[in-house]
Amino acid sequence: QTHMSPPTPGSEGRFLWAATLAKNHITQQNNMDILDSHLYNYIRRISMLYRNECHFHSWYHACHIVLGVNFLISKIQGHDKNGNYNDNKNKEAQEEGGNDDTNDKNSNNSNKSDDHLHDPWLRFVITFAALIHDTKHLGVTNRQLQVEKHMLFQLFGEKGSCQERHSLHLGLSILVEEFPVLYGVIIAGCPMFIRWVSQAVLATDIASRNVQRGCEEKFDRVIEQKNQQRQYQNTSPQQTPKQKTNPKQKQNGMNDDGNKIGKDGLWISTTTANISINKNSNNEEDYLIQHHRNLLTESALEQLLLSADVGHCSQRYETFLKWNRLFFQECLASHLQDRGDDPRIGWFEGQIPFLEKYILPLVTRCETLMPKPCGMKECVERNLRRWKSEGRAWTDRMVDDLMPDENGRVIYWTQNDVG
């Protein structure tokens, strides 16, 4: 959805509750009215923490991202536009040999190691993260806060991503302290809630190369393990003896690289797992497999939220331009207050490498998680082509529109002008 009217708290609360908790999968019938009320009040509380002065990092942005992540996770979980689970048809088709929709050349052929990505709680987690991820954003960069020695940088600066950490702290502390009943239901149904939300929100610091490198490396490890599993599952019994595994490794369930060969052929790297194994545990293999699944879940949540956070880049060109202008306005407003660089210098040129080197690889990773691509990459490529041919003239017009008048005032678009 690209055109939004101003959200009313009541309808937005209903939407988020239905879309995230997925009532037809997680039933709390006895407490539904109470939980509806608590969730509505929580959403309303969070909505008031977004700053009206921010042109881009606003409540409208949060709503846009909520819609985006629900669309993206529906492509993984097989939900249709009404929120109905729709994957049984695809599974039946695969069992019968498939058809053009399930086994075309673009299909990623998801296997049963991804079944846990269909957990309806993931829909809640990713939407909750989208809701809070820019709470109380100041409309300036983390780097600027470091230059100013701002309080947030002093509180969180050593760990980096100070505004993301602040938003995360606000969202979770309000939930735990002011809505304990709602929090109790959530944590009982999803014990990994805090960790998954934290990982997803902290990943949205797209200006931090270290953060983004970590997300990319985690994703690469997950894909490598999935490919190894698929290779193992597709190997016939006659081919198995050809694998070069020395007797000692074979006896210990290892392949040549020292990786654990687990259930369903899941090869777990014991060197990159970064976990502490309880040597007294008799279920080391199960523990490693669970670690792999948690790693996949975390990586999926990160990639989905990152893709939705810049979702305007993979939507209609008109939508891309509207949010592009709002971000430009936010940067310009900060610059005019001596809180950042002048965005008018190199704005057109800067969008090209951003789309080519960041957005395109990001949406490619995101679509890799889906049974089949949903057209994000094609949309980005189309927007990139149009920006190269039309973007300079559009940028010049935008800069002219935002020139100060005779009184030194700048007339900005508001969120209502987004349409």
PDB file of C-alpha atoms in Angstrom, residues 13-162:
ATOM      1  CA  GLY A  13      -4.838  -0.723  16.571  1.00  0.00           C
ATOM      2  CA  ARG A  14      -7.321  -3.170  15.076  1.00  0.00           C
ATOM      3  CA  PHE A  15      -5.242  -3.559  11.963  1.00  0.00           C
ATOM      4  CA  LEU A  16      -2.034  -4.264  13.838  1.00  0.00           C
ATOM      5  CA  TRP A  17      -3.664  -6.684  16.223  1.00  0.00           C
ATOM      6  CA  ALA A  18      -5.271  -8.654  13.398  1.00  0.00           C
ATOM      7  CA  ALA A  19      -2.241  -8.477  11.120  1.00  0.00           C
ATOM      8  CA  THR A  20       0.429  -9.281  13.651  1.00  0.00           C
ATOM      9  CA  LEU A  21      -1.031 -11.670  16.135  1.00  0.00           C
ATOM     10  CA  ALA A  22      -2.878 -13.461  13.282  1.00  0.00           C
ATOM     11  CA  LYS A  23      -5.974 -14.399  15.259  1.00  0.00           C
ATOM     12  CA  ASN A  24      -6.724 -17.443  13.141  1.00  0.00           C
ATOM     13  CA  HIS A  25      -3.378 -18.945  14.247  1.00  0.00           C
ATOM     14  CA  ILE A  26      -2.820 -17.691  17.799  1.00  0.00           C
ATOM     15  CA  THR A  27      -6.060 -17.786  19.752  1.00  0.00           C
ATOM     16  CA  GLN A  28      -6.537 -15.969  23.031  1.00  0.00           C
ATOM     17  CA  GLN A  29     -10.322 -16.101  22.939  1.00  0.00           C
ATOM     18  CA  ASN A  30     -10.868 -15.702  26.668  1.00  0.00           C
ATOM     19  CA  ASN A  31      -8.699 -12.591  26.862  1.00  0.00           C
ATOM     20  CA  MET A  32      -9.216 -11.176  23.370  1.00  0.00           C
ATOM     21  CA  ASP A  33     -11.136  -8.059  24.424  1.00  0.00           C
ATOM     22  CA  ILE A  34      -8.615  -7.284  27.163  1.00  0.00           C
ATOM     23  CA  LEU A  35      -5.640  -7.846  24.877  1.00  0.00           C
ATOM     24  CA  ASP A  36      -7.253  -5.782  22.126  1.00  0.00           C
ATOM     25  CA  SER A  37      -7.572  -2.899  24.552  1.00  0.00           C
ATOM     26  CA  HIS A  38      -4.011  -3.244  25.818  1.00  0.00           C
ATOM     27  CA  LEU A  39      -2.548  -3.444  22.327  1.00  0.00           C
ATOM     28  CA  TYR A  40      -4.586  -0.474  21.158  1.00  0.00           C
ATOM     29  CA  ASN A  41      -3.356   1.605  24.087  1.00  0.00           C
ATOM     30  CA  TYR A  42       0.232   0.482  23.540  1.00  0.00           C
ATOM     31  CA  ILE A  43       0.132   1.454  19.858  1.00  0.00           C
ATOM     32  CA  ARG A  44      -1.415   4.794  20.726  1.00  0.00           C
ATOM     33  CA  ARG A  45       1.298   5.362  23.343  1.00  0.00           C
ATOM     34  CA  ILE A  46       4.069   4.593  20.825  1.00  0.00           C
ATOM     35  CA  SER A  47       2.475   6.739  18.109  1.00  0.00           C
ATOM     36  CA  MET A  48       2.718   9.809  20.339  1.00  0.00           C
ATOM     37  CA  LEU A  49       6.475   9.320  20.750  1.00  0.00           C
ATOM     38  CA  TYR A  50       7.195   9.901  17.066  1.00  0.00           C
ATOM     39  CA  ARG A  51       8.258  13.518  16.548  1.00  0.00           C
ATOM     40  CA  ASN A  52       6.113  15.703  14.274  1.00  0.00           C
ATOM     41  CA  GLU A  53       9.211  17.735  13.358  1.00  0.00           C
ATOM     42  CA  CYS A  54      10.692  14.749  11.505  1.00  0.00           C
ATOM     43  CA  HIS A  55       9.724  14.802   7.862  1.00  0.00           C
ATOM     44  CA  PHE A  56      10.831  11.221   7.165  1.00  0.00           C
ATOM     45  CA  HIS A  57      11.276   9.398  10.501  1.00  0.00           C
ATOM     46  CA  SER A  58       7.661   9.963  11.496  1.00  0.00           C
ATOM     47  CA  TRP A  59       4.606   7.992  12.579  1.00  0.00           C
ATOM     48  CA  TYR A  60       3.635   7.793   8.908  1.00  0.00           C
ATOM     49  CA  HIS A  61       6.970   6.143   8.207  1.00  0.00           C
ATOM     50  CA  ALA A  62       6.316   3.622  10.989  1.00  0.00           C
ATOM     51  CA  CYS A  63       2.890   2.794   9.514  1.00  0.00           C
ATOM     52  CA  HIS A  64       4.420   2.458   6.054  1.00  0.00           C
ATOM     53  CA  ILE A  65       7.010   0.014   7.393  1.00  0.00           C
ATOM     54  CA  VAL A  66       4.363  -1.969   9.292  1.00  0.00           C
ATOM     55  CA  LEU A  67       2.459  -2.439   6.039  1.00  0.00           C
ATOM     56  CA  GLY A  68       5.690  -3.353   4.270  1.00  0.00           C
ATOM     57  CA  VAL A  69       6.858  -6.046   6.672  1.00  0.00           C
ATOM     58  CA  ASN A  70       3.412  -7.637   6.712  1.00  0.00           C
ATOM     59  CA  PHE A  71       3.477  -7.823   2.930  1.00  0.00           C
ATOM     60  CA  LEU A  72       6.981  -9.307   2.905  1.00  0.00           C
ATOM     61  CA  ILE A  73       6.424 -11.926   5.581  1.00  0.00           C
ATOM     62  CA  SER A  74       3.182 -12.947   3.898  1.00  0.00           C
ATOM     63  CA  LYS A  75       5.319 -13.862   0.884  1.00  0.00           C
ATOM     64  CA  ILE A  76       7.325 -16.215   3.103  1.00  0.00           C
ATOM     65  CA  GLN A  77       4.472 -17.620   5.161  1.00  0.00           C
ATOM     66  CA  GLY A  78       2.018 -18.011   2.298  1.00  0.00           C
ATOM     67  CA  HIS A  79      -0.675 -15.643   3.539  1.00  0.00           C
ATOM     68  CA  ASP A  80      -3.047 -14.053   1.047  1.00  0.00           C
ATOM     69  CA  LYS A  81      -4.142 -10.414   1.224  1.00  0.00           C
ATOM     70  CA  ASN A  82      -6.848 -11.268   3.768  1.00  0.00           C
ATOM     71  CA  GLY A  83      -4.352 -12.867   6.149  1.00  0.00           C
ATOM     72  CA  ASN A  84      -5.476 -16.419   5.364  1.00  0.00           C
ATOM     73  CA  TYR A  85      -2.817 -19.104   5.388  1.00  0.00           C
ATOM     74  CA  ASN A  86      -2.466 -20.307   1.836  1.00  0.00           C
ATOM     75  CA  ASP A  87       0.484 -22.682   1.762  1.00  0.00           C
ATOM     76  CA  ASN A  88      -1.310 -26.045   1.682  1.00  0.00           C
ATOM     77  CA  LYS A  89      -2.079 -25.652  -1.996  1.00  0.00           C
ATOM     78  CA  ASN A  90       1.587 -25.071  -2.764  1.00  0.00           C
ATOM     79  CA  LYS A  91       2.646 -28.080  -0.692  1.00  0.00           C
ATOM     80  CA  GLU A  92       0.138 -30.310  -2.506  1.00  0.00           C
ATOM     81  CA  ALA A  93       1.375 -29.050  -5.856  1.00  0.00           C
ATOM     82  CA  GLN A  94       4.965 -29.792  -4.891  1.00  0.00           C
ATOM     83  CA  GLU A  95       4.038 -33.311  -3.824  1.00  0.00           C
ATOM     84  CA  GLU A  96       2.326 -33.875  -7.192  1.00  0.00           C
ATOM     85  CA  GLY A  97       5.267 -32.576  -9.149  1.00  0.00           C
ATOM     86  CA  GLY A  98       4.551 -28.872  -8.968  1.00  0.00           C
ATOM     87  CA  ASN A  99       3.324 -26.354 -11.493  1.00  0.00           C
ATOM     88  CA  ASP A 100       4.480 -23.078 -12.960  1.00  0.00           C
ATOM     89  CA  ASP A 101       3.638 -21.216  -9.767  1.00  0.00           C
ATOM     90  CA  THR A 102       5.567 -23.459  -7.386  1.00  0.00           C
ATOM     91  CA  ASN A 103       8.414 -24.875  -9.428  1.00  0.00           C
ATOM     92  CA  ASP A 104       9.328 -22.240 -11.998  1.00  0.00           C
ATOM     93  CA  LYS A 105      12.899 -21.320 -12.720  1.00  0.00           C
ATOM     94  CA  ASN A 106      12.806 -18.466 -10.202  1.00  0.00           C
ATOM     95  CA  SER A 107      11.696 -20.643  -7.302  1.00  0.00           C
ATOM     96  CA  ASN A 108      14.048 -20.917  -4.366  1.00  0.00           C
ATOM     97  CA  ASN A 109      12.630 -24.353  -3.462  1.00  0.00           C
ATOM     98  CA  SER A 110      12.345 -23.735   0.266  1.00  0.00           C
ATOM     99  CA  ASN A 111      12.751 -26.940   2.245  1.00  0.00           C
ATOM    100  CA  LYS A 112      11.448 -28.140   5.554  1.00  0.00           C
ATOM    101  CA  SER A 113      14.313 -26.539   7.457  1.00  0.00           C
ATOM    102  CA  ASP A 114      12.386 -23.285   6.872  1.00  0.00           C
ATOM    103  CA  ASP A 115       9.176 -24.543   8.450  1.00  0.00           C
ATOM    104  CA  HIS A 116       9.787 -22.553  11.614  1.00  0.00           C
ATOM    105  CA  LEU A 117       9.652 -19.343   9.554  1.00  0.00           C
ATOM    106  CA  HIS A 118       5.907 -20.038   9.312  1.00  0.00           C
ATOM    107  CA  ASP A 119       5.504 -19.499  13.044  1.00  0.00           C
ATOM    108  CA  PRO A 120       2.740 -16.844  13.294  1.00  0.00           C
ATOM    109  CA  TRP A 121       4.593 -15.221  16.195  1.00  0.00           C
ATOM    110  CA  LEU A 122       7.238 -14.085  13.698  1.00  0.00           C
ATOM    111  CA  ARG A 123       4.584 -11.929  12.091  1.00  0.00           C
ATOM    112  CA  PHE A 124       3.966 -10.293  15.438  1.00  0.00           C
ATOM    113  CA  VAL A 125       7.666  -9.872  16.186  1.00  0.00           C
ATOM    114  CA  ILE A 126       8.539  -8.229  12.876  1.00  0.00           C
ATOM    115  CA  THR A 127       5.543  -5.881  13.026  1.00  0.00           C
ATOM    116  CA  PHE A 128       6.297  -4.918  16.618  1.00  0.00           C
ATOM    117  CA  ALA A 129       9.883  -4.159  15.609  1.00  0.00           C
ATOM    118  CA  ALA A 130       8.649  -2.042  12.688  1.00  0.00           C
ATOM    119  CA  LEU A 131       6.311  -0.161  14.997  1.00  0.00           C
ATOM    120  CA  ILE A 132       9.011   0.914  17.471  1.00  0.00           C
ATOM    121  CA  HIS A 133      12.147   1.032  15.341  1.00  0.00           C
ATOM    122  CA  ASP A 134      12.320   4.848  14.937  1.00  0.00           C
ATOM    123  CA  THR A 135      10.581   5.915  18.152  1.00  0.00           C
ATOM    124  CA  LYS A 136      11.694   9.438  19.158  1.00  0.00           C
ATOM    125  CA  HIS A 137      14.082   9.685  16.220  1.00  0.00           C
ATOM    126  CA  LEU A 138      15.691  13.130  16.246  1.00  0.00           C
ATOM    127  CA  GLY A 139      15.819  13.616  12.479  1.00  0.00           C
ATOM    128  CA  VAL A 140      19.621  13.717  12.417  1.00  0.00           C
ATOM    129  CA  THR A 141      22.274  11.039  11.936  1.00  0.00           C
ATOM    130  CA  ASN A 142      24.021   9.109  14.675  1.00  0.00           C
ATOM    131  CA  ARG A 143      27.259  10.623  13.401  1.00  0.00           C
ATOM    132  CA  GLN A 144      25.879  14.109  14.046  1.00  0.00           C
ATOM    133  CA  LEU A 145      24.948  13.135  17.596  1.00  0.00           C
ATOM    134  CA  GLN A 146      28.525  11.956  18.074  1.00  0.00           C
ATOM    135  CA  VAL A 147      29.863  15.303  16.827  1.00  0.00           C
ATOM    136  CA  GLU A 148      27.552  17.137  19.231  1.00  0.00           C
ATOM    137  CA  LYS A 149      28.376  14.764  22.094  1.00  0.00           C
ATOM    138  CA  HIS A 150      24.626  14.416  22.490  1.00  0.00           C
ATOM    139  CA  MET A 151      23.216  12.691  25.561  1.00  0.00           C
ATOM    140  CA  LEU A 152      22.115   9.685  23.482  1.00  0.00           C
ATOM    141  CA  PHE A 153      25.620   9.241  22.176  1.00  0.00           C
ATOM    142  CA  GLN A 154      26.985   9.437  25.712  1.00  0.00           C
ATOM    143  CA  LEU A 155      24.458   6.807  26.849  1.00  0.00           C
ATOM    144  CA  PHE A 156      24.760   4.372  23.941  1.00  0.00           C
ATOM    145  CA  GLY A 157      27.651   5.616  21.819  1.00  0.00           C
ATOM    146  CA  GLU A 158      30.248   3.050  22.821  1.00  0.00           C
ATOM    147  CA  LYS A 159      28.002   0.297  21.468  1.00  0.00           C
ATOM    148  CA  GLY A 160      27.067   2.294  18.367  1.00  0.00           C
ATOM    149  CA  SER A 161      23.608   2.794  16.818  1.00  0.00           C
ATOM    150  CA  CYS A 162      22.596   5.149  19.615  1.00  0.00           C
TER     151      CYS A 162
END
